[in-house]
mmCIF file of C-alpha atoms and ligand atoms in Angstrom:
data_model
loop_
_atom_site.group_PDB
_atom_site.id
_atom_site.type_symbol
_atom_site.label_atom_id
_atom_site.label_comp_id
_atom_site.label_asym_id
_atom_site.label_seq_id
_atom_site.Cartn_x
_atom_site.Cartn_y
_atom_site.Cartn_z
ATOM 1 C CA MET A 52 2.435 -14.366 9.628
ATOM 2 C CA SER A 53 3.952 -11.642 11.781
ATOM 3 C CA THR A 54 2.597 -10.164 15.014
ATOM 4 C CA PRO A 55 1.999 -6.421 14.681
ATOM 5 C CA VAL A 56 4.322 -3.903 16.289
ATOM 6 C CA VAL A 57 2.878 -0.479 17.097
ATOM 7 C CA VAL A 58 4.898 2.743 16.888
ATOM 8 C CA VAL A 59 3.298 6.054 17.835
ATOM 9 C CA HIS A 60 4.405 9.479 16.604
ATOM 10 C CA ALA A 61 3.226 12.844 17.905
ATOM 11 C CA ASP A 62 1.294 14.012 14.853
ATOM 12 C CA GLN A 63 0.710 13.316 11.147
ATOM 13 C CA GLN A 64 3.694 15.326 9.942
ATOM 14 C CA SER A 65 6.190 13.623 12.255
ATOM 15 C CA LEU A 66 4.601 10.273 11.352
ATOM 16 C CA ALA A 67 5.027 10.962 7.615
ATOM 17 C CA GLU A 68 8.636 12.076 8.036
ATOM 18 C CA ALA A 69 9.556 9.075 10.189
ATOM 19 C CA VAL A 70 7.905 6.608 7.788
ATOM 20 C CA ALA A 71 9.685 8.241 4.840
ATOM 21 C CA ALA A 72 13.083 7.959 6.540
ATOM 22 C CA LYS A 73 12.375 4.321 7.443
ATOM 23 C CA LEU A 74 11.327 3.587 3.881
ATOM 24 C CA VAL A 75 14.611 4.932 2.538
ATOM 25 C CA THR A 76 16.459 2.584 4.901
ATOM 26 C CA ARG A 77 14.391 -0.466 3.908
ATOM 27 C CA ILE A 78 14.752 0.270 0.177
ATOM 28 C CA ALA A 79 18.514 0.755 0.503
ATOM 29 C CA GLU A 80 18.809 -2.497 2.484
ATOM 30 C CA ALA A 81 16.830 -4.455 -0.099
ATOM 31 C CA GLN A 82 18.892 -2.988 -2.928
ATOM 32 C CA ALA A 83 22.098 -3.946 -1.111
ATOM 33 C CA GLN A 84 20.831 -7.473 -0.517
ATOM 34 C CA ARG A 85 19.262 -8.385 -3.846
ATOM 35 C CA GLY A 86 20.084 -5.604 -6.261
ATOM 36 C CA SER A 87 16.658 -4.024 -6.403
ATOM 37 C CA ALA A 88 13.722 -3.132 -4.189
ATOM 38 C CA SER A 89 9.978 -3.083 -4.532
ATOM 39 C CA ILE A 90 7.406 -1.008 -2.696
ATOM 40 C CA VAL A 91 3.621 -0.921 -2.847
ATOM 41 C CA VAL A 92 2.142 2.518 -2.321
ATOM 42 C CA THR A 93 -1.308 3.529 -1.134
ATOM 43 C CA GLY A 94 -3.682 6.366 -1.776
ATOM 44 C CA GLY A 95 -5.191 8.537 0.884
ATOM 45 C CA GLY A 96 -3.996 11.356 3.081
ATOM 46 C CA VAL A 97 -1.246 9.689 5.097
ATOM 47 C CA GLY A 98 0.029 7.534 2.238
ATOM 48 C CA THR A 99 0.451 10.600 0.046
ATOM 49 C CA ALA A 100 1.994 12.621 2.921
ATOM 50 C CA VAL A 101 4.610 9.869 3.297
ATOM 51 C CA LEU A 102 5.541 10.115 -0.388
ATOM 52 C CA ALA A 103 5.820 13.911 -0.125
ATOM 53 C CA ALA A 104 8.021 13.510 2.955
ATOM 54 C CA LEU A 105 10.132 10.972 1.059
ATOM 55 C CA ASN A 106 10.685 13.567 -1.645
ATOM 56 C CA GLY A 107 12.059 15.903 1.008
ATOM 57 C CA ALA A 108 13.852 13.258 3.104
ATOM 58 C CA ARG A 109 17.436 14.076 4.038
ATOM 59 C CA ASN A 110 18.534 10.455 3.477
ATOM 60 C CA ARG A 111 16.762 10.016 0.105
ATOM 61 C CA GLY A 112 20.159 9.964 -1.656
ATOM 62 C CA SER A 113 20.653 6.443 -0.204
ATOM 63 C CA VAL A 114 18.086 5.095 -2.681
ATOM 64 C CA ASP A 115 19.035 4.030 -6.196
ATOM 65 C CA TRP A 116 15.756 5.158 -7.762
ATOM 66 C CA ARG A 117 16.494 3.372 -11.065
ATOM 67 C CA ARG A 118 16.434 0.033 -9.235
ATOM 68 C CA LEU A 119 13.103 0.528 -7.487
ATOM 69 C CA ASP A 120 9.788 -1.019 -8.535
ATOM 70 C CA VAL A 121 6.683 0.897 -7.519
ATOM 71 C CA TRP A 122 3.336 -0.922 -7.398
ATOM 72 C CA TRP A 123 -0.084 0.189 -6.145
ATOM 73 C CA GLY A 124 -2.240 -1.543 -3.545
ATOM 74 C CA ASP A 125 -5.390 -0.111 -5.046
ATOM 75 C CA GLU A 126 -6.604 2.459 -7.505
ATOM 76 C CA ARG A 127 -9.675 4.532 -8.144
ATOM 77 C CA PHE A 128 -10.829 3.459 -11.619
ATOM 78 C CA LEU A 129 -10.867 6.827 -13.401
ATOM 79 C CA PRO A 130 -9.190 8.350 -16.478
ATOM 80 C CA ALA A 131 -5.404 8.786 -16.435
ATOM 81 C CA GLY A 132 -4.400 12.063 -14.818
ATOM 82 C CA ASP A 133 -7.668 12.422 -12.896
ATOM 83 C CA PRO A 134 -6.808 14.264 -9.666
ATOM 84 C CA GLU A 135 -8.688 11.605 -7.698
ATOM 85 C CA ARG A 136 -6.475 8.776 -8.951
ATOM 86 C CA ASN A 137 -3.965 7.485 -6.412
ATOM 87 C CA GLU A 138 -1.392 7.451 -9.208
ATOM 88 C CA THR A 139 -1.848 11.198 -9.798
ATOM 89 C CA GLY A 140 -1.262 11.993 -6.121
ATOM 90 C CA ALA A 141 1.802 9.741 -5.952
ATOM 91 C CA ARG A 142 3.309 11.294 -9.061
ATOM 92 C CA GLN A 143 2.804 14.812 -7.759
ATOM 93 C CA ALA A 144 4.125 14.000 -4.295
ATOM 94 C CA LEU A 145 7.197 11.994 -5.305
ATOM 95 C CA LEU A 146 7.369 10.022 -8.514
ATOM 96 C CA ASP A 147 7.695 13.011 -10.849
ATOM 97 C CA HIS A 148 10.612 14.328 -8.777
ATOM 98 C CA VAL A 149 12.958 11.336 -8.694
ATOM 99 C CA ASP A 150 14.877 9.458 -11.380
ATOM 100 C CA LEU A 151 12.749 6.308 -11.606
ATOM 101 C CA ASP A 152 12.885 3.846 -14.493
ATOM 102 C CA PRO A 153 9.436 4.405 -16.102
ATOM 103 C CA SER A 154 9.183 0.685 -16.884
ATOM 104 C CA ARG A 155 9.352 -0.004 -13.134
ATOM 105 C CA VAL A 156 6.471 2.324 -12.234
ATOM 106 C CA HIS A 157 3.503 -0.041 -12.339
ATOM 107 C CA ALA A 158 0.412 2.141 -12.208
ATOM 108 C CA MET A 159 -2.918 0.350 -12.216
ATOM 109 C CA PRO A 160 -4.936 0.758 -15.437
ATOM 110 C CA ALA A 161 -7.131 3.817 -16.034
ATOM 111 C CA THR A 162 -10.562 3.932 -17.683
ATOM 112 C CA ASP A 163 -9.042 5.399 -20.845
ATOM 113 C CA GLY A 164 -6.528 2.567 -21.060
ATOM 114 C CA PRO A 165 -6.629 -0.508 -23.319
ATOM 115 C CA ASP A 166 -9.558 -2.070 -21.459
ATOM 116 C CA GLY A 167 -11.685 1.070 -21.360
ATOM 117 C CA ASP A 168 -14.076 1.041 -18.418
ATOM 118 C CA ASP A 169 -14.028 -2.765 -18.102
ATOM 119 C CA ALA A 170 -12.755 -3.061 -14.515
ATOM 120 C CA GLU A 171 -12.612 -6.877 -14.677
ATOM 121 C CA ALA A 172 -10.292 -6.793 -17.682
ATOM 122 C CA ALA A 173 -8.204 -4.003 -16.129
ATOM 123 C CA ALA A 174 -7.762 -6.011 -12.922
ATOM 124 C CA GLY A 175 -6.739 -9.022 -14.998
ATOM 125 C CA ARG A 176 -4.230 -6.890 -16.885
ATOM 126 C CA TYR A 177 -2.605 -5.760 -13.632
ATOM 127 C CA ALA A 178 -2.510 -9.359 -12.375
ATOM 128 C CA ALA A 179 -0.708 -10.309 -15.599
ATOM 129 C CA GLU A 180 1.823 -7.509 -15.069
ATOM 130 C CA LEU A 181 2.488 -8.785 -11.553
ATOM 131 C CA ALA A 182 2.830 -12.348 -12.799
ATOM 132 C CA ALA A 183 5.293 -11.251 -15.496
ATOM 133 C CA ALA A 184 7.391 -9.468 -12.833
ATOM 134 C CA ALA A 185 7.311 -12.607 -10.700
ATOM 135 C CA ARG A 186 8.562 -14.707 -13.619
ATOM 136 C CA ALA A 187 11.283 -12.171 -14.446
ATOM 137 C CA GLU A 188 12.423 -12.321 -10.835
ATOM 138 C CA GLY A 189 12.662 -16.081 -11.119
ATOM 139 C CA ALA A 190 11.309 -16.471 -7.618
ATOM 140 C CA ASP A 191 7.675 -17.144 -8.372
ATOM 141 C CA GLY A 192 6.426 -19.843 -6.067
ATOM 142 C CA GLY A 193 3.250 -19.982 -8.128
ATOM 143 C CA ALA A 194 1.542 -17.030 -6.452
ATOM 144 C CA GLY A 195 1.950 -14.815 -9.506
ATOM 145 C CA LEU A 196 3.463 -12.046 -7.411
ATOM 146 C CA PRO A 197 6.944 -10.522 -7.299
ATOM 147 C CA THR A 198 8.669 -9.738 -4.008
ATOM 148 C CA PHE A 199 7.132 -6.763 -2.210
ATOM 149 C CA ASP A 200 9.673 -5.458 0.282
ATOM 150 C CA VAL A 201 7.300 -2.950 1.870
ATOM 151 C CA LEU A 202 3.567 -2.682 1.250
ATOM 152 C CA MET A 203 1.920 0.400 2.747
ATOM 153 C CA LEU A 204 -1.776 0.677 3.515
ATOM 154 C CA GLY A 205 -3.942 3.522 4.721
ATOM 155 C CA VAL A 206 -6.981 2.649 6.846
ATOM 156 C CA GLY A 207 -10.537 3.900 6.557
ATOM 157 C CA PRO A 208 -12.696 4.755 9.588
ATOM 158 C CA ASP A 209 -14.686 1.627 8.616
ATOM 159 C CA ALA A 210 -11.451 -0.418 8.893
ATOM 160 C CA HIS A 211 -10.984 -0.914 5.139
ATOM 161 C CA VAL A 212 -7.536 -1.256 3.619
ATOM 162 C CA ALA A 213 -6.680 -0.829 -0.072
ATOM 163 C CA SER A 214 -10.160 -1.170 -1.656
ATOM 164 C CA LEU A 215 -11.165 -4.127 0.505
ATOM 165 C CA PHE A 216 -14.245 -2.878 2.329
ATOM 166 C CA PRO A 217 -16.010 -4.616 5.230
ATOM 167 C CA LYS A 218 -18.108 -7.572 4.076
ATOM 168 C CA MET A 219 -17.464 -6.670 0.447
ATOM 169 C CA PHE A 220 -14.594 -8.988 -0.404
ATOM 170 C CA ASP A 221 -13.789 -12.672 -0.390
ATOM 171 C CA PRO A 222 -10.983 -13.331 2.126
ATOM 172 C CA SER A 223 -10.106 -16.562 0.330
ATOM 173 C CA GLU A 224 -10.072 -15.005 -3.157
ATOM 174 C CA GLU A 225 -7.260 -16.676 -5.079
ATOM 175 C CA ARG A 226 -6.771 -13.984 -7.710
ATOM 176 C CA THR A 227 -4.139 -11.370 -6.903
ATOM 177 C CA VAL A 228 -6.094 -8.368 -8.223
ATOM 178 C CA VAL A 229 -9.851 -7.780 -8.277
ATOM 179 C CA PRO A 230 -12.296 -5.180 -9.553
ATOM 180 C CA VAL A 231 -14.368 -3.507 -6.832
ATOM 181 C CA HIS A 232 -17.848 -2.175 -7.542
ATOM 182 C CA ASP A 233 -20.165 -0.039 -5.393
ATOM 183 C CA SER A 234 -17.383 1.111 -3.083
ATOM 184 C CA PRO A 235 -18.778 2.981 -0.078
ATOM 185 C CA LYS A 236 -15.872 5.425 -0.451
ATOM 186 C CA PRO A 237 -16.028 7.306 -3.765
ATOM 187 C CA PRO A 238 -15.421 6.686 -6.559
ATOM 188 C CA PRO A 239 -17.583 3.551 -6.758
ATOM 189 C CA THR A 240 -15.360 1.529 -9.088
ATOM 190 C CA ARG A 241 -11.867 0.566 -8.021
ATOM 191 C CA ILE A 242 -9.157 -2.027 -8.551
ATOM 192 C CA SER A 243 -7.475 -3.659 -5.571
ATOM 193 C CA LEU A 244 -4.907 -6.208 -4.563
ATOM 194 C CA THR A 245 -6.587 -9.050 -2.707
ATOM 195 C CA MET A 246 -5.955 -9.962 0.923
ATOM 196 C CA SER A 247 -3.928 -13.004 -0.092
ATOM 197 C CA ALA A 248 -1.726 -10.810 -2.305
ATOM 198 C CA ILE A 249 -1.233 -8.245 0.470
ATOM 199 C CA ARG A 250 -0.153 -10.972 2.869
ATOM 200 C CA THR A 251 2.711 -12.089 0.633
ATOM 201 C CA ALA A 252 4.575 -8.803 1.256
ATOM 202 C CA ARG A 253 7.654 -9.081 3.421
ATOM 203 C CA GLU A 254 6.573 -6.065 5.428
ATOM 204 C CA VAL A 255 3.127 -4.543 5.725
ATOM 205 C CA TRP A 256 3.020 -1.041 7.143
ATOM 206 C CA ILE A 257 -0.396 0.229 8.248
ATOM 207 C CA LEU A 258 -0.436 4.036 8.322
ATOM 208 C CA ALA A 259 -3.069 5.968 10.250
ATOM 209 C CA ALA A 260 -3.440 9.484 11.598
ATOM 210 C CA GLY A 261 -6.301 11.240 13.338
ATOM 211 C CA GLU A 262 -8.960 10.413 15.864
ATOM 212 C CA SER A 263 -11.371 9.160 13.188
ATOM 213 C CA LYS A 264 -9.060 6.158 12.676
ATOM 214 C CA ALA A 265 -8.679 5.166 16.345
ATOM 215 C CA GLN A 266 -11.521 2.657 16.372
ATOM 216 C CA ALA A 267 -10.406 1.013 13.115
ATOM 217 C CA VAL A 268 -6.843 0.772 14.398
ATOM 218 C CA GLY A 269 -8.130 -0.792 17.622
ATOM 219 C CA LEU A 270 -10.015 -3.410 15.602
ATOM 220 C CA GLY A 271 -6.977 -3.994 13.417
ATOM 221 C CA LEU A 272 -4.960 -4.932 16.481
ATOM 222 C CA SER A 273 -7.654 -6.928 18.235
ATOM 223 C CA PRO A 274 -7.065 -10.700 18.074
ATOM 224 C CA ALA A 275 -10.832 -11.188 18.245
ATOM 225 C CA ALA A 276 -11.607 -9.061 15.178
ATOM 226 C CA ASP A 277 -13.050 -10.739 12.092
ATOM 227 C CA PRO A 278 -11.042 -9.628 9.037
ATOM 228 C CA LEU A 279 -14.181 -9.817 6.901
ATOM 229 C CA GLU A 280 -15.736 -7.081 9.057
ATOM 230 C CA ALA A 281 -12.473 -5.237 9.741
ATOM 231 C CA PRO A 282 -10.153 -5.878 6.788
ATOM 232 C CA VAL A 283 -7.253 -4.117 8.534
ATOM 233 C CA ALA A 284 -7.226 -7.018 11.018
ATOM 234 C CA GLY A 285 -6.245 -9.361 8.183
ATOM 235 C CA ALA A 286 -3.477 -7.224 6.714
ATOM 236 C CA ARG A 287 -0.247 -8.778 7.892
ATOM 237 C CA GLY A 288 3.228 -9.034 6.421
ATOM 238 C CA ALA A 289 5.079 -12.318 6.006
ATOM 239 C CA GLU A 290 8.036 -11.063 8.065
ATOM 240 C CA GLN A 291 6.872 -7.879 9.756
ATOM 241 C CA THR A 292 3.695 -5.897 10.363
ATOM 242 C CA LEU A 293 3.962 -2.344 11.623
ATOM 243 C CA PHE A 294 1.146 -0.072 12.750
ATOM 244 C CA LEU A 295 2.668 3.379 12.292
ATOM 245 C CA LEU A 296 0.339 5.854 13.961
ATOM 246 C CA ASP A 297 -0.013 9.341 15.252
ATOM 247 C CA ALA A 298 -1.133 9.834 18.848
ATOM 248 C CA ALA A 299 -4.765 10.458 17.910
ATOM 249 C CA ALA A 300 -5.029 7.261 15.831
ATOM 250 C CA ALA A 301 -3.491 5.343 18.752
ATOM 251 C CA GLY A 302 -6.297 6.477 21.073
ATOM 252 C CA GLY A 303 -8.169 3.159 21.039
ATOM 253 C CA LEU A 304 -5.546 0.417 21.310
ATOM 254 C CA PRO A 305 -7.013 -2.818 22.671
ATOM 255 C CA PRO A 306 -6.125 -3.865 26.237
ATOM 256 C CA GLY A 307 -2.700 -5.480 26.359
ATOM 257 C CA VAL A 308 -1.466 -3.822 23.160
ATOM 258 C CA ALA A 309 1.140 -1.184 23.851
ATOM 259 C CA GLY A 310 2.414 1.304 21.334
ATOM 260 C CA SER A 311 5.993 2.389 21.773
ATOM 261 C CA ASP A 312 6.515 6.112 21.408
ATOM 262 C CA ALA A 313 8.852 7.079 18.634
ATOM 263 C CA PRO A 314 12.106 8.619 19.887
HETATM 264 O O1 6PG B 647 -7.868 4.879 -2.694
HETATM 265 C C1 6PG B 647 -8.083 4.957 -1.517
HETATM 266 O O2 6PG B 647 -8.973 5.673 -1.066
HETATM 267 C C2 6PG B 647 -7.220 4.172 -0.597
HETATM 268 O O3 6PG B 647 -6.164 3.492 -1.032
HETATM 269 C C3 6PG B 647 -7.765 3.846 0.750
HETATM 270 O O4 6PG B 647 -7.581 2.530 1.192
HETATM 271 C C4 6PG B 647 -7.109 4.825 1.707
HETATM 272 O O5 6PG B 647 -5.756 4.509 1.892
HETATM 273 C C5 6PG B 647 -7.808 4.871 3.044
HETATM 274 O O6 6PG B 647 -9.172 5.139 2.823
HETATM 275 C C6 6PG B 647 -7.233 5.933 3.949
HETATM 276 O O7 6PG B 647 -7.353 7.177 3.336
HETATM 277 P P1 6PG B 647 -7.089 8.516 4.161
HETATM 278 O O8 6PG B 647 -5.679 8.408 4.715
HETATM 279 O O9 6PG B 647 -7.250 9.633 3.177
HETATM 280 O O10 6PG B 647 -8.121 8.553 5.237
#
């Protein structure tokens, strides 16, 4: 498990642009190394701003979009095309504007999909899609997950990540995808990767902007925090964990944790 590194940008827009440029670099590196790349995207304000910035990034031509897999960390369990779905926001911000292979865009199921409004079955279906990708990659160590080069997560003011809310998930859950009911953030029914699935990613990038996130970010970086109460404190990448923040979200860093200012 990697120790988090904190990078602070002036404001949300410069954060989004810097993360987008960095993402292009990581994707291009992964494609050079193993022929393809895989990212996990997140819903929410900053996550969507990053995808919009990626659409406008000067270096976006370095990505071979046909050799990119796009997965979701969580989804709001609503009908396809609903404006509240994370998929809808991601498509509008980026995915509809680049030449992706549609079979590599792995949206989470919608309530008008094959499982209807059965969130358990929909979560199981997504887990099966992940497991199939792991088998196709030939590198499945039994976890049922393909390689995730970069997994991005927004953070809630309550310190949730993906749809793992404080005291509402099982940190030792062995499944890779779970249904979530009675979410404190609307809508109430969601689908989410589990903490164990998140932690298999090579790199986990936590994205946060605004003063309302400062306390959650502080908890996420505090060695004393209990991940069950502050899920962001458990979100770590296998090789690297980055907290990519704007100045306001970096307002409550714990003692001894320094954020380096972005150049
Ligand atoms: O579907 C969702 O709501 C998310 O995936 C959720 O985990 C989100 O990323 C955070 O709540 C941050 O959202 P904001 O950046 O909008 O505050």
